[in-house]
Short mmCIF file of C-alpha atoms and ligand atoms in Angstrom, two decimals:
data_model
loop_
_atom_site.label_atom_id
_atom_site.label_comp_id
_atom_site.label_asym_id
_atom_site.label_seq_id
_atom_site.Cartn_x
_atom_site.Cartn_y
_atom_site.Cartn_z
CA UNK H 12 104.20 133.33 101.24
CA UNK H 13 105.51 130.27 99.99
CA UNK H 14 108.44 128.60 102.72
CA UNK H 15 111.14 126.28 102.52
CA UNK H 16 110.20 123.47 104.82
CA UNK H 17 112.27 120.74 105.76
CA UNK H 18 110.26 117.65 107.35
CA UNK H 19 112.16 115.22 109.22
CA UNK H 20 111.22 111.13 108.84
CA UNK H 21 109.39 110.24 106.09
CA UNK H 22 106.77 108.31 108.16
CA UNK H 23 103.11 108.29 107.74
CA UNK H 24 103.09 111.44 109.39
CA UNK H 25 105.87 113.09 107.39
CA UNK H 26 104.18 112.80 104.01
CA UNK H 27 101.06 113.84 105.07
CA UNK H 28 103.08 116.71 106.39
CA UNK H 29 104.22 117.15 103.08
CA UNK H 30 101.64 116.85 101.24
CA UNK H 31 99.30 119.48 102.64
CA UNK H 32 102.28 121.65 103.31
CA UNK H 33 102.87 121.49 99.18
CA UNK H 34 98.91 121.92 98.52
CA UNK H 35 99.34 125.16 100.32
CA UNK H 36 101.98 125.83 97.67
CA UNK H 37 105.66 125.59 100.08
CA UNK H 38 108.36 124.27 98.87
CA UNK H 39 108.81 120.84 100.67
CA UNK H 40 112.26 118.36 101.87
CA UNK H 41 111.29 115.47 103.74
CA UNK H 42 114.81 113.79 104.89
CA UNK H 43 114.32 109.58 105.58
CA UNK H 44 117.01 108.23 107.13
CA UNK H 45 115.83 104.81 105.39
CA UNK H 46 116.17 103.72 101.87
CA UNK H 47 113.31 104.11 99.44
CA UNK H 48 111.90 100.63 100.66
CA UNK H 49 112.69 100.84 103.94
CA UNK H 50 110.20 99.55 106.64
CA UNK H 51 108.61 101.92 108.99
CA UNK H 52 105.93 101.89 111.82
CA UNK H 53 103.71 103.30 108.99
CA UNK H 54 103.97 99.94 106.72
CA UNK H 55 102.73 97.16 108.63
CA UNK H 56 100.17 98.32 110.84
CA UNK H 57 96.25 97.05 110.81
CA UNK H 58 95.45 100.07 108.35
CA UNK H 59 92.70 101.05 110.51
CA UNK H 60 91.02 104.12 110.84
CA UNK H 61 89.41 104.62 113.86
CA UNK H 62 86.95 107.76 115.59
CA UNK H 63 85.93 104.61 117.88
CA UNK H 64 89.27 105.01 119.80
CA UNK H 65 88.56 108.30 121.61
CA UNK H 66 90.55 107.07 124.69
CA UNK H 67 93.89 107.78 125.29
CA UNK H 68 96.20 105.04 126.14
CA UNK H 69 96.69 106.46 129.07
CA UNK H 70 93.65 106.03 130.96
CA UNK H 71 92.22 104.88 134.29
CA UNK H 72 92.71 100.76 134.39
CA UNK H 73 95.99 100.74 132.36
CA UNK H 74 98.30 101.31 134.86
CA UNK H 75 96.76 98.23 136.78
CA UNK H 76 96.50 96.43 133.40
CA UNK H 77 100.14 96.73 132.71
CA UNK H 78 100.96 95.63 136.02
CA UNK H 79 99.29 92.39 136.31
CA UNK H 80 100.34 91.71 132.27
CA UNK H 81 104.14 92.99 133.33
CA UNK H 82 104.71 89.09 134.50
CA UNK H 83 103.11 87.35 131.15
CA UNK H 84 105.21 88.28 128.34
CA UNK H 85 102.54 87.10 125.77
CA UNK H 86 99.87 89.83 127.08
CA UNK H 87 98.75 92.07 124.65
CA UNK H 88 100.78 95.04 126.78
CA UNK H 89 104.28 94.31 128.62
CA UNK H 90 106.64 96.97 129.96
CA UNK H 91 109.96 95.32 129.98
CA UNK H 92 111.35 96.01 133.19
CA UNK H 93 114.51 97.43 132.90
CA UNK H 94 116.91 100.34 134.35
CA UNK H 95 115.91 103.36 132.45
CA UNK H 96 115.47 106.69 134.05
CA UNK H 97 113.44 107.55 131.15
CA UNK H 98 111.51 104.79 131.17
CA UNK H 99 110.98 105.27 135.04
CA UNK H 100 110.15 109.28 134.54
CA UNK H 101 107.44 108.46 131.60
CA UNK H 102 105.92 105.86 133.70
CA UNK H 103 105.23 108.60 135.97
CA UNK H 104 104.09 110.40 134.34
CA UNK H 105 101.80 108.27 132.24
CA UNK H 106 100.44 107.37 135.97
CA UNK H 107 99.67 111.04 136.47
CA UNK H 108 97.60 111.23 133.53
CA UNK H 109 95.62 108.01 133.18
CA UNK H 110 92.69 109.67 135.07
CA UNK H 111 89.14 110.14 134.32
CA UNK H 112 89.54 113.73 134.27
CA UNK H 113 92.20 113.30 131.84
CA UNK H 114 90.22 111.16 129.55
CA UNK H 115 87.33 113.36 129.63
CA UNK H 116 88.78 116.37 128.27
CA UNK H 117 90.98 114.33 125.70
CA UNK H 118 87.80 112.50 123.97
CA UNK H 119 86.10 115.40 122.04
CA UNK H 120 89.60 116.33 120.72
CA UNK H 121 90.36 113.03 119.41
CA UNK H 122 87.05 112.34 118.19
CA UNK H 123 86.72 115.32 116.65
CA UNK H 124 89.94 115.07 115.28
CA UNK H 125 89.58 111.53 114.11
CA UNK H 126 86.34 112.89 112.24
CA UNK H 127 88.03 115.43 110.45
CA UNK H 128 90.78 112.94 109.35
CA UNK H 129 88.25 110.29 108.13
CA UNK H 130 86.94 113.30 105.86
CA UNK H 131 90.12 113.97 104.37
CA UNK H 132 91.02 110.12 103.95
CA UNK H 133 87.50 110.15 101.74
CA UNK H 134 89.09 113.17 99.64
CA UNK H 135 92.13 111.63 99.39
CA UNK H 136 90.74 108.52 98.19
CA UNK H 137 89.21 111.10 94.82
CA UNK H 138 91.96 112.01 94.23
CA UNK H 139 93.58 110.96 90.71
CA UNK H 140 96.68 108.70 91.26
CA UNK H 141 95.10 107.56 95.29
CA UNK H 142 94.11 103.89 95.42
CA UNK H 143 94.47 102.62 98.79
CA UNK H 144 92.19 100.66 99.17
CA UNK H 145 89.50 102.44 101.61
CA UNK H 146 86.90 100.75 102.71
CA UNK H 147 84.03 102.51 104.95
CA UNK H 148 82.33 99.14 106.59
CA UNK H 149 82.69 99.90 109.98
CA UNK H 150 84.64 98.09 112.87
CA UNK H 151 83.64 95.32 115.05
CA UNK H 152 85.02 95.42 118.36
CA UNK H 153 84.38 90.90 118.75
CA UNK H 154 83.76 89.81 122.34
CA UNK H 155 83.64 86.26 123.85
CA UNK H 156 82.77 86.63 127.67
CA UNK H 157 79.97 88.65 129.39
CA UNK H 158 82.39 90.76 131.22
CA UNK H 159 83.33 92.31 127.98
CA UNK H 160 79.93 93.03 126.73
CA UNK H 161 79.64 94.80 129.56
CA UNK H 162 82.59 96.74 129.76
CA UNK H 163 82.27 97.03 125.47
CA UNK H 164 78.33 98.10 126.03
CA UNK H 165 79.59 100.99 129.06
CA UNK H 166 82.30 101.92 126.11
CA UNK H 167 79.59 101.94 123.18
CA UNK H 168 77.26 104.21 125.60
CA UNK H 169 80.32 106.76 126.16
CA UNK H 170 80.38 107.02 122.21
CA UNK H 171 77.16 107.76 121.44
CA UNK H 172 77.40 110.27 124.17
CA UNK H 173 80.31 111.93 122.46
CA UNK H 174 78.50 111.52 118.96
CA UNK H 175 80.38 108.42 117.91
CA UNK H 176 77.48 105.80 116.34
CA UNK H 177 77.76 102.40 118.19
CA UNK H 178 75.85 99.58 118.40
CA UNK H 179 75.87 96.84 120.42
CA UNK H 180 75.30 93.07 118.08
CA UNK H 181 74.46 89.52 119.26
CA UNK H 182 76.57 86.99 117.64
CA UNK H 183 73.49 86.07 115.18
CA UNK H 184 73.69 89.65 114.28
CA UNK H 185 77.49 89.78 113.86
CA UNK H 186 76.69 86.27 111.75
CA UNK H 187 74.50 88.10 109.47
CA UNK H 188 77.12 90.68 108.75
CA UNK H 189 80.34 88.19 108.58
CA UNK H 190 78.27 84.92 106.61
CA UNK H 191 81.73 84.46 105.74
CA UNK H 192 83.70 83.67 108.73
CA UNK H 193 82.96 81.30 111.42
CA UNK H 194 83.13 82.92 114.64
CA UNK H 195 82.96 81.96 118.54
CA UNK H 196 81.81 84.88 120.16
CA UNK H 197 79.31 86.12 122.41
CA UNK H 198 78.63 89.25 120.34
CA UNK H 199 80.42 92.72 119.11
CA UNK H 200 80.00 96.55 119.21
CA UNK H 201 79.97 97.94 115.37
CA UNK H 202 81.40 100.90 114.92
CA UNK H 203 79.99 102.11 111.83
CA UNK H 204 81.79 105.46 111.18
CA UNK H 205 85.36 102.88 111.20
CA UNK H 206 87.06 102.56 107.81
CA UNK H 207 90.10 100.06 107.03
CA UNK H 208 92.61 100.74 104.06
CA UNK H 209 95.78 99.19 102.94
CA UNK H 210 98.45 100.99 105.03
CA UNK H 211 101.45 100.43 102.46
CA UNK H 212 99.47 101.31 99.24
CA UNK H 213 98.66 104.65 100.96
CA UNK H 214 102.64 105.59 101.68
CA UNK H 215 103.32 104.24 98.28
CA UNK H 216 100.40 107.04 96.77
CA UNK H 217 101.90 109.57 99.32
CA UNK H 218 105.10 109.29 98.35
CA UNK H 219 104.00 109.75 94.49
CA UNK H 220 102.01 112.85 95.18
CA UNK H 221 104.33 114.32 97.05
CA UNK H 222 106.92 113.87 94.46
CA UNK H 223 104.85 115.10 91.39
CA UNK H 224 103.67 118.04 93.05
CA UNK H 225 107.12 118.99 92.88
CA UNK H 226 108.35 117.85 96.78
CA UNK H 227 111.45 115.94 97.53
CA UNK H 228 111.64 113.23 99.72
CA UNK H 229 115.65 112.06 100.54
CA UNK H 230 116.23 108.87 101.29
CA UNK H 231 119.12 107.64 103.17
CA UNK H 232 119.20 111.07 104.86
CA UNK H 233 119.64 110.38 108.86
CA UNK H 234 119.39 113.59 110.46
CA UNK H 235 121.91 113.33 113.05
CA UNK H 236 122.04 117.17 114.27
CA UNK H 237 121.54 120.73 113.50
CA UNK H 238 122.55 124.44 113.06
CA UNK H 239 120.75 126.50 115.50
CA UNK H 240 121.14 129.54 117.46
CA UNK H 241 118.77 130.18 120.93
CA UNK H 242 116.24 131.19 118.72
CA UNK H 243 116.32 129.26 115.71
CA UNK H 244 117.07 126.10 113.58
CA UNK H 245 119.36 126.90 110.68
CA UNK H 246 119.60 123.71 108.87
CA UNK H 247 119.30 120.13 109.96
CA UNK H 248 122.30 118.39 109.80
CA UNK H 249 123.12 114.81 107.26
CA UNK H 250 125.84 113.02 106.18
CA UNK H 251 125.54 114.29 102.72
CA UNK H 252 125.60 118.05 104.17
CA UNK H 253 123.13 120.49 105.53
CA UNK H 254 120.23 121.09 104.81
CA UNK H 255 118.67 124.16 105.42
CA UNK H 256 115.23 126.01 105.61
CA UNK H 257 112.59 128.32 106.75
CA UNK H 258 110.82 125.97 109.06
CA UNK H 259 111.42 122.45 110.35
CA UNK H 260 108.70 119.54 111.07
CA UNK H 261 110.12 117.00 113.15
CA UNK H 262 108.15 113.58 111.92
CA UNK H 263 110.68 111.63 113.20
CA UNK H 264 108.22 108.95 115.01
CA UNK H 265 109.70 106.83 118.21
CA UNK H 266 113.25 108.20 117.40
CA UNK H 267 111.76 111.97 117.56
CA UNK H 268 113.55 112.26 120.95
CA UNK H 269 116.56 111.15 120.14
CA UNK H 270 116.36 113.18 117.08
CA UNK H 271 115.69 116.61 119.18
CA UNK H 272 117.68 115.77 122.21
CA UNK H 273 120.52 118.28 121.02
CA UNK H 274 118.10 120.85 121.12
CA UNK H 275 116.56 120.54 125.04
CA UNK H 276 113.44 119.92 124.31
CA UNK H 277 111.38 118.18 126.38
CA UNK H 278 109.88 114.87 124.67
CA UNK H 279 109.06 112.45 126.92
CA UNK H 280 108.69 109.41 124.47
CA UNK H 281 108.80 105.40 124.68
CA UNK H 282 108.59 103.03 121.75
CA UNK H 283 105.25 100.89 122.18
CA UNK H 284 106.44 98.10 120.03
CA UNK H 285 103.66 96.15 117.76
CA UNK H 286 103.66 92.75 115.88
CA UNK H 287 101.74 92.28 112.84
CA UNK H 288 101.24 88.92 110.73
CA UNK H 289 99.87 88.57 106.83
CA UNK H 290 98.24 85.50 105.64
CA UNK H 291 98.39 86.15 101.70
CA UNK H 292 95.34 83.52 101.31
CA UNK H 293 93.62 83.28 104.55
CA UNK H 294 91.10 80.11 104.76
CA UNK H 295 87.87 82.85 105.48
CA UNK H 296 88.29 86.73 104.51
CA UNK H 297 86.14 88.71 106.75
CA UNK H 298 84.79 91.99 105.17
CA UNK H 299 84.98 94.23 108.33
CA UNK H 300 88.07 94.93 110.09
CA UNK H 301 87.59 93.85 113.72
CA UNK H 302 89.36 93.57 116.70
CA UNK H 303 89.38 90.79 119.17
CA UNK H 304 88.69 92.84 122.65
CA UNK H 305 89.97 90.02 125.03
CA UNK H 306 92.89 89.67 123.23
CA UNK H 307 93.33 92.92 121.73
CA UNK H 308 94.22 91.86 118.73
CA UNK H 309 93.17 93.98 115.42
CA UNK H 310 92.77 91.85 112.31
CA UNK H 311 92.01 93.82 108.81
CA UNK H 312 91.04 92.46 105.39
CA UNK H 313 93.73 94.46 102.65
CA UNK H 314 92.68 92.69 99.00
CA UNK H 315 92.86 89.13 99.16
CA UNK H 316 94.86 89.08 102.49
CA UNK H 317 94.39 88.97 106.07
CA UNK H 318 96.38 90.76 108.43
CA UNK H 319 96.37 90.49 112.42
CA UNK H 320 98.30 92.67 114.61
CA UNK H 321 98.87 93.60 118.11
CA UNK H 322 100.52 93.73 121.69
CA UNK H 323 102.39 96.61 123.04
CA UNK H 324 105.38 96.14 124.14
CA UNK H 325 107.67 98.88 125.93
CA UNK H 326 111.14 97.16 125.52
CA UNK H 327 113.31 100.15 124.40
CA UNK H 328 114.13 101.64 120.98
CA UNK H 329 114.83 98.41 119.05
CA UNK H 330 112.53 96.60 116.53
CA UNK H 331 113.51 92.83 117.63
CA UNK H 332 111.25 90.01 117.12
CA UNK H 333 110.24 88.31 120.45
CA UNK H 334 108.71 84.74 119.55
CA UNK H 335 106.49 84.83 122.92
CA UNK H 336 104.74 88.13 121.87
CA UNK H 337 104.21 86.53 118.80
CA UNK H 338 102.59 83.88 120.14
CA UNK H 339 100.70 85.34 121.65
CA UNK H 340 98.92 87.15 118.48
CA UNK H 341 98.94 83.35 116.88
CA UNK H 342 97.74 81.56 119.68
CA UNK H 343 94.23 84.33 120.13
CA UNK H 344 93.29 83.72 116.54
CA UNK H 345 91.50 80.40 116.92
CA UNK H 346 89.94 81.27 119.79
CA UNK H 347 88.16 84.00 117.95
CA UNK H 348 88.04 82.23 114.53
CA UNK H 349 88.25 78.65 115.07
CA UNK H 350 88.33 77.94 111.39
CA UNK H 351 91.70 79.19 111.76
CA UNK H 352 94.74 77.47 113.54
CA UNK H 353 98.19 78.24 114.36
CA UNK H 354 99.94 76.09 111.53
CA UNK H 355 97.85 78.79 108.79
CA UNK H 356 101.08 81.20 110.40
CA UNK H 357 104.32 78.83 109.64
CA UNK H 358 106.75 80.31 107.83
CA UNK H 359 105.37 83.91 107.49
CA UNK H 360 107.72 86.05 108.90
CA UNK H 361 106.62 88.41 111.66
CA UNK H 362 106.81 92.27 111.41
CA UNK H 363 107.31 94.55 113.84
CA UNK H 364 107.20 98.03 114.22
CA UNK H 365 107.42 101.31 116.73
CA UNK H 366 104.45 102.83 117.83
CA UNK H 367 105.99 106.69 119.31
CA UNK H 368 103.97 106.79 122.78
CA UNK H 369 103.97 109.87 124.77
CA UNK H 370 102.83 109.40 128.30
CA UNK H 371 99.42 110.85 128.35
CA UNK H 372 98.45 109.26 125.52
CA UNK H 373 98.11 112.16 123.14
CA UNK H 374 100.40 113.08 120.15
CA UNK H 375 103.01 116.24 120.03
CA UNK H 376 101.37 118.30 117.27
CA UNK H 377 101.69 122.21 117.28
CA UNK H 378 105.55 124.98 117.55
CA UNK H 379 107.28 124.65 120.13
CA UNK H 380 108.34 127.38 122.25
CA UNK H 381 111.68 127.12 122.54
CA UNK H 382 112.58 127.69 118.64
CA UNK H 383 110.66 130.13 116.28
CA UNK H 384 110.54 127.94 113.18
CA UNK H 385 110.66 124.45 114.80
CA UNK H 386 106.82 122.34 114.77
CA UNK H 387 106.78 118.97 116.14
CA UNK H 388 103.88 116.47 114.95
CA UNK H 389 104.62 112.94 116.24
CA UNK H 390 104.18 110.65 119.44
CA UNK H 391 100.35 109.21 117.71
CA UNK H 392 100.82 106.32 119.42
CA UNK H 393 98.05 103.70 118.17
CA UNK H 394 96.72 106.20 115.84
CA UNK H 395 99.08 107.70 113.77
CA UNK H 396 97.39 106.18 110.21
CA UNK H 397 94.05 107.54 111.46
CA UNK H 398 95.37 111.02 112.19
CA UNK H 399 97.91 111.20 109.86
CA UNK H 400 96.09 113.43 107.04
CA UNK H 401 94.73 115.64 109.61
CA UNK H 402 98.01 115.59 111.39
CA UNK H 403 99.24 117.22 108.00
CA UNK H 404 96.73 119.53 107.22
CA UNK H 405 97.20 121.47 110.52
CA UNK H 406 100.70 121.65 110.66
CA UNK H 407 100.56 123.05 107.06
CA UNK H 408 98.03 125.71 108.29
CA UNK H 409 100.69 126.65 111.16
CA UNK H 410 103.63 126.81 109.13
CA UNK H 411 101.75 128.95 106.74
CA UNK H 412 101.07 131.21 110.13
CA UNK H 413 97.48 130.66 109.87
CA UNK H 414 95.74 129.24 112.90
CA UNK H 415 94.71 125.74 113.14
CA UNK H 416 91.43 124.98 112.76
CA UNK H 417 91.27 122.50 115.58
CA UNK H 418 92.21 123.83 119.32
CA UNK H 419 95.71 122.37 120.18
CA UNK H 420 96.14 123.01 123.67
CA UNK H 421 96.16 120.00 124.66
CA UNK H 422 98.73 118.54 122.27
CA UNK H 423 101.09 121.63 123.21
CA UNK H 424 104.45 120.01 122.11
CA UNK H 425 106.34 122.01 125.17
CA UNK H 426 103.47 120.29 127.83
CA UNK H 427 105.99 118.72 129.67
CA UNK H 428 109.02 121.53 129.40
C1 FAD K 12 100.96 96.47 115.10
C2 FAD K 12 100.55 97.90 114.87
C3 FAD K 12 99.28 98.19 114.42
C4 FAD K 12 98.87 99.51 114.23
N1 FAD K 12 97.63 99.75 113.72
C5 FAD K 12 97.23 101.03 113.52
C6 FAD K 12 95.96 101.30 112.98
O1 FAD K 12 95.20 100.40 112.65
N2 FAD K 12 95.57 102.60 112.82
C7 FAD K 12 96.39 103.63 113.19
O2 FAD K 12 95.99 104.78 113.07
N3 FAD K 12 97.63 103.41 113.68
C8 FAD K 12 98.06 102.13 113.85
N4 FAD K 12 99.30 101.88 114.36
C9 FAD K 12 100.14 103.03 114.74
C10 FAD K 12 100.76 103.69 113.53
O3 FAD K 12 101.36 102.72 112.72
C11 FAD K 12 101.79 104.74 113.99
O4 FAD K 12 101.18 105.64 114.90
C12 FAD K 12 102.32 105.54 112.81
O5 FAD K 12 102.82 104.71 111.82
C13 FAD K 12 103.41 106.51 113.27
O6 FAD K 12 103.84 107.21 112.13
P1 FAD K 12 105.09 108.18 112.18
O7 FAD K 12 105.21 108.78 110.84
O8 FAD K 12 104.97 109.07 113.37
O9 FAD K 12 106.31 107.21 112.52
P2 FAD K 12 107.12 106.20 111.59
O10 FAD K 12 106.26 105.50 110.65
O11 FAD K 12 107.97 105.39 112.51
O12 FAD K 12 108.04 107.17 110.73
C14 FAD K 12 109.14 107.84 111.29
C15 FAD K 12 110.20 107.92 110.22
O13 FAD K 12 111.29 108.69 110.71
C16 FAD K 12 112.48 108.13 110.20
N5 FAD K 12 113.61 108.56 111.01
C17 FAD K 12 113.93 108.17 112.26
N6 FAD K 12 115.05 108.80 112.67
C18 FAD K 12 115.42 109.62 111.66
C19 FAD K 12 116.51 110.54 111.49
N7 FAD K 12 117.42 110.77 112.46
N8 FAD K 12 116.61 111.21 110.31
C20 FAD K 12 115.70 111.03 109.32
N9 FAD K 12 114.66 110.15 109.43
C21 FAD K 12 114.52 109.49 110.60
C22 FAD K 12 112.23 106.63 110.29
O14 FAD K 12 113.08 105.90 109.43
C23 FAD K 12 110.75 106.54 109.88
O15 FAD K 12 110.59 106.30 108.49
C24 FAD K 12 99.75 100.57 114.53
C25 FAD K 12 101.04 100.29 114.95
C26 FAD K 12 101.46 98.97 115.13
C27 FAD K 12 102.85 98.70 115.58
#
């Protein structure tokens, strides 16, 4: 039976939300509270898709990590300190869940849901009017000390366990591949099942598909409440009127709580702000998208251009530039690429964007309880790109009432209620 659904954001996730929810033949409203070119989380990211990340953020080591980096405000994660019982109550929380135990019944999901995704990013990519640039090269996960290899090799044997193809390179192999770029490194792990694509030519083709198929997409639509009963949502509530429908996605990314906080649900949710840089004509253009593992810095070739992004930085809802955290993206570069050096960056304006973090690590994705036509699919954290079409394609199996092909018990939207 073909629905009414309204989506709310019109984020990465939101248009894959619409866009399977459409190819299943609904009639589809995604409200943006931005303007047709307005900046989101899912513009400016590294574009990477990645089944080699089958770790949650929260997991054993990062508490510890983001203690001893809470003093250097150029680390590659910061938590702000600041007065927040929110930010105090998700800390917990994300304490709670950074065990092994946690991390050992979170990998298969991810990986196989990171798997699934990939597949549908290759479809998408057939597709006529889809040219976002996919590329299916791999990732290399660079390394400069032995302590890394080490740590990168235990993390490379975990994947193959889990069915994730790794291999661990010298830097004469990692040479071979790059004969491009000049590296200083003592070696890599290759991910070969990695991909990297150009994040704001996929919206862009999104937003175009979603449209022709006959889907709406509203911009300058904030959502700023809604109709409902105990039951149910009625309509979502805009400036230009309401807006109502048979079932409601909330997309809404590192604002989702703030969206749904007039309907008690419980979302606990931080923004894990990132920094990303573009050189337009970078002096080497690798051919892999890698990330620097010391630093933690992701750097992806898109066309002619180089982009490197990174840090995490829980400082509150608010996308403002801090200059240190920038640095300290600028300053890794030449220690990875020495080719490069910090003056390639004057002038190029920084961007930043919101990363929705929920405190074990693992996305909102599934109906909530407390509302019969209300499905929540946010909180991806450092993954939403990667997940994003799969993201879509199960929420428009459960708004069509069928059940998800992927067990989602452990991305129960009401696990903290
Ligand atoms: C530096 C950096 C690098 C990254 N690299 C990668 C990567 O390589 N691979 C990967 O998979 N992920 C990556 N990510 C993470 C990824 O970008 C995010 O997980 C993803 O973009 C989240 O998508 P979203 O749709 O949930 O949120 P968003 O893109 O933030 O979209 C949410 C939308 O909701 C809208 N909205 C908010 N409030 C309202 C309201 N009240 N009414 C209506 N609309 C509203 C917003 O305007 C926004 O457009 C990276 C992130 C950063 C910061």
């Amino acid at each position: 039976m073909s629905k009414r659904i309204v989506i709310i954001g019109g984020g990465v996730i939101g248009l894959c939300v619409a866009h399977y929810a459409l190819r299943r033949g609904h009639r589809v409203t995604v409200l943006e509270r931005g303007a047709a070119d307005h900046d989101s989380c899912s513009l400016g990211n590294a574009g990477m898709i990645v089944p080699s990340h089958f770790t949650p953020l929260a997991a054993p080591g990062m508490v510890a990590l983001g203690l001893k980096w809470m003093w250097n405000p150029e680390s590659p994660f910061y938590v702000k300190p600041r007065l927040s019982w929110e930010l105090a109550s998700w800390g917990v929380k994300f304490w709670r869940a950074a065990t092994p135990e946690h991390v050992r019944r979170a990998a298969p999901l991810i990986r196989d849901l990171s798997f699934a995704s990939r597949a549908c990013f290759e479809e998408l990519a057939a597709l006529p009017g889809f040219d976002f640039g996919l590329k299916k090269r791999g990732l290399l996960m660079l390394f400069k000390t032995a302590r890394t290899l080490h740590e990168e090799a235990h993390m490379a044997a975990q994947a193959r366990a889990l069915g994730i193809p790794a291999e661990v390179l010298d830097a004469q192999a990692v040479a071979a591949l790059e004969p491009g770029v000049r590296m200083e490194i003592a070696g890599a792990v290759l991910f070969p099942q990695d991909c990297h694509l150009a994040p704001h030519r996929f919206m862009k083709d999104l937003q175009r598909a979603v449209s022709s198929a006959g889907g709406e997409i509203v911009f300058d639509s904030e959502v700023t409440g809604w109709r409902f009963d105990s039951r149910k949502i009625f309509a979502a509530q805009t400036a230009h009127g309401e807006i109502d429908g048979d079932e409601f996605v909330l997309c809404g990314g590192a604002w989702s709580a703030n969206i749904a906080r007039e309907l008690r649900l419980a979302l606990p949710m931080q923004a894990g702000k990132g920094y990303s840089l573009t050189l337009p004509q970078p002096r080497q253009l690798p051919r892999h998208c890698a990330i620097f593992a010391e630093a933690r810095v992701a750097v992806t070739p898109m066309a002619s251009a180089l982009r490197f992004g990174g840090t995490m930085e829980i400082a509150g809802l608010n996308e403002r530039i801090d200059p240190r955290r920038v640095r300290g993206i600028i300053q890794a570069v030449p220690r990875y690429f020495p080719e490069f050096s910090p003056d390639d960056f004057a002038g190029l304006h920084p961007w930043s964007g919101l990363r929705p973090c929920s405190p074990d690590g693992l996305p909102y994705v599934g109906r909530t309880r407390a509302y019969e036509n209300l499905t929540l699919a946010t909180g991806h954290a450092m993954m939403g790109l990667s997940l994003g079409p799969i993201t879509g394609q199960l929420i428009a199996e459960i708004v069509s009432g069928e059940k998800p092909a992927h067990d989602l018990a452990l991305l129960d939207p009401d696990r903290y209620a």
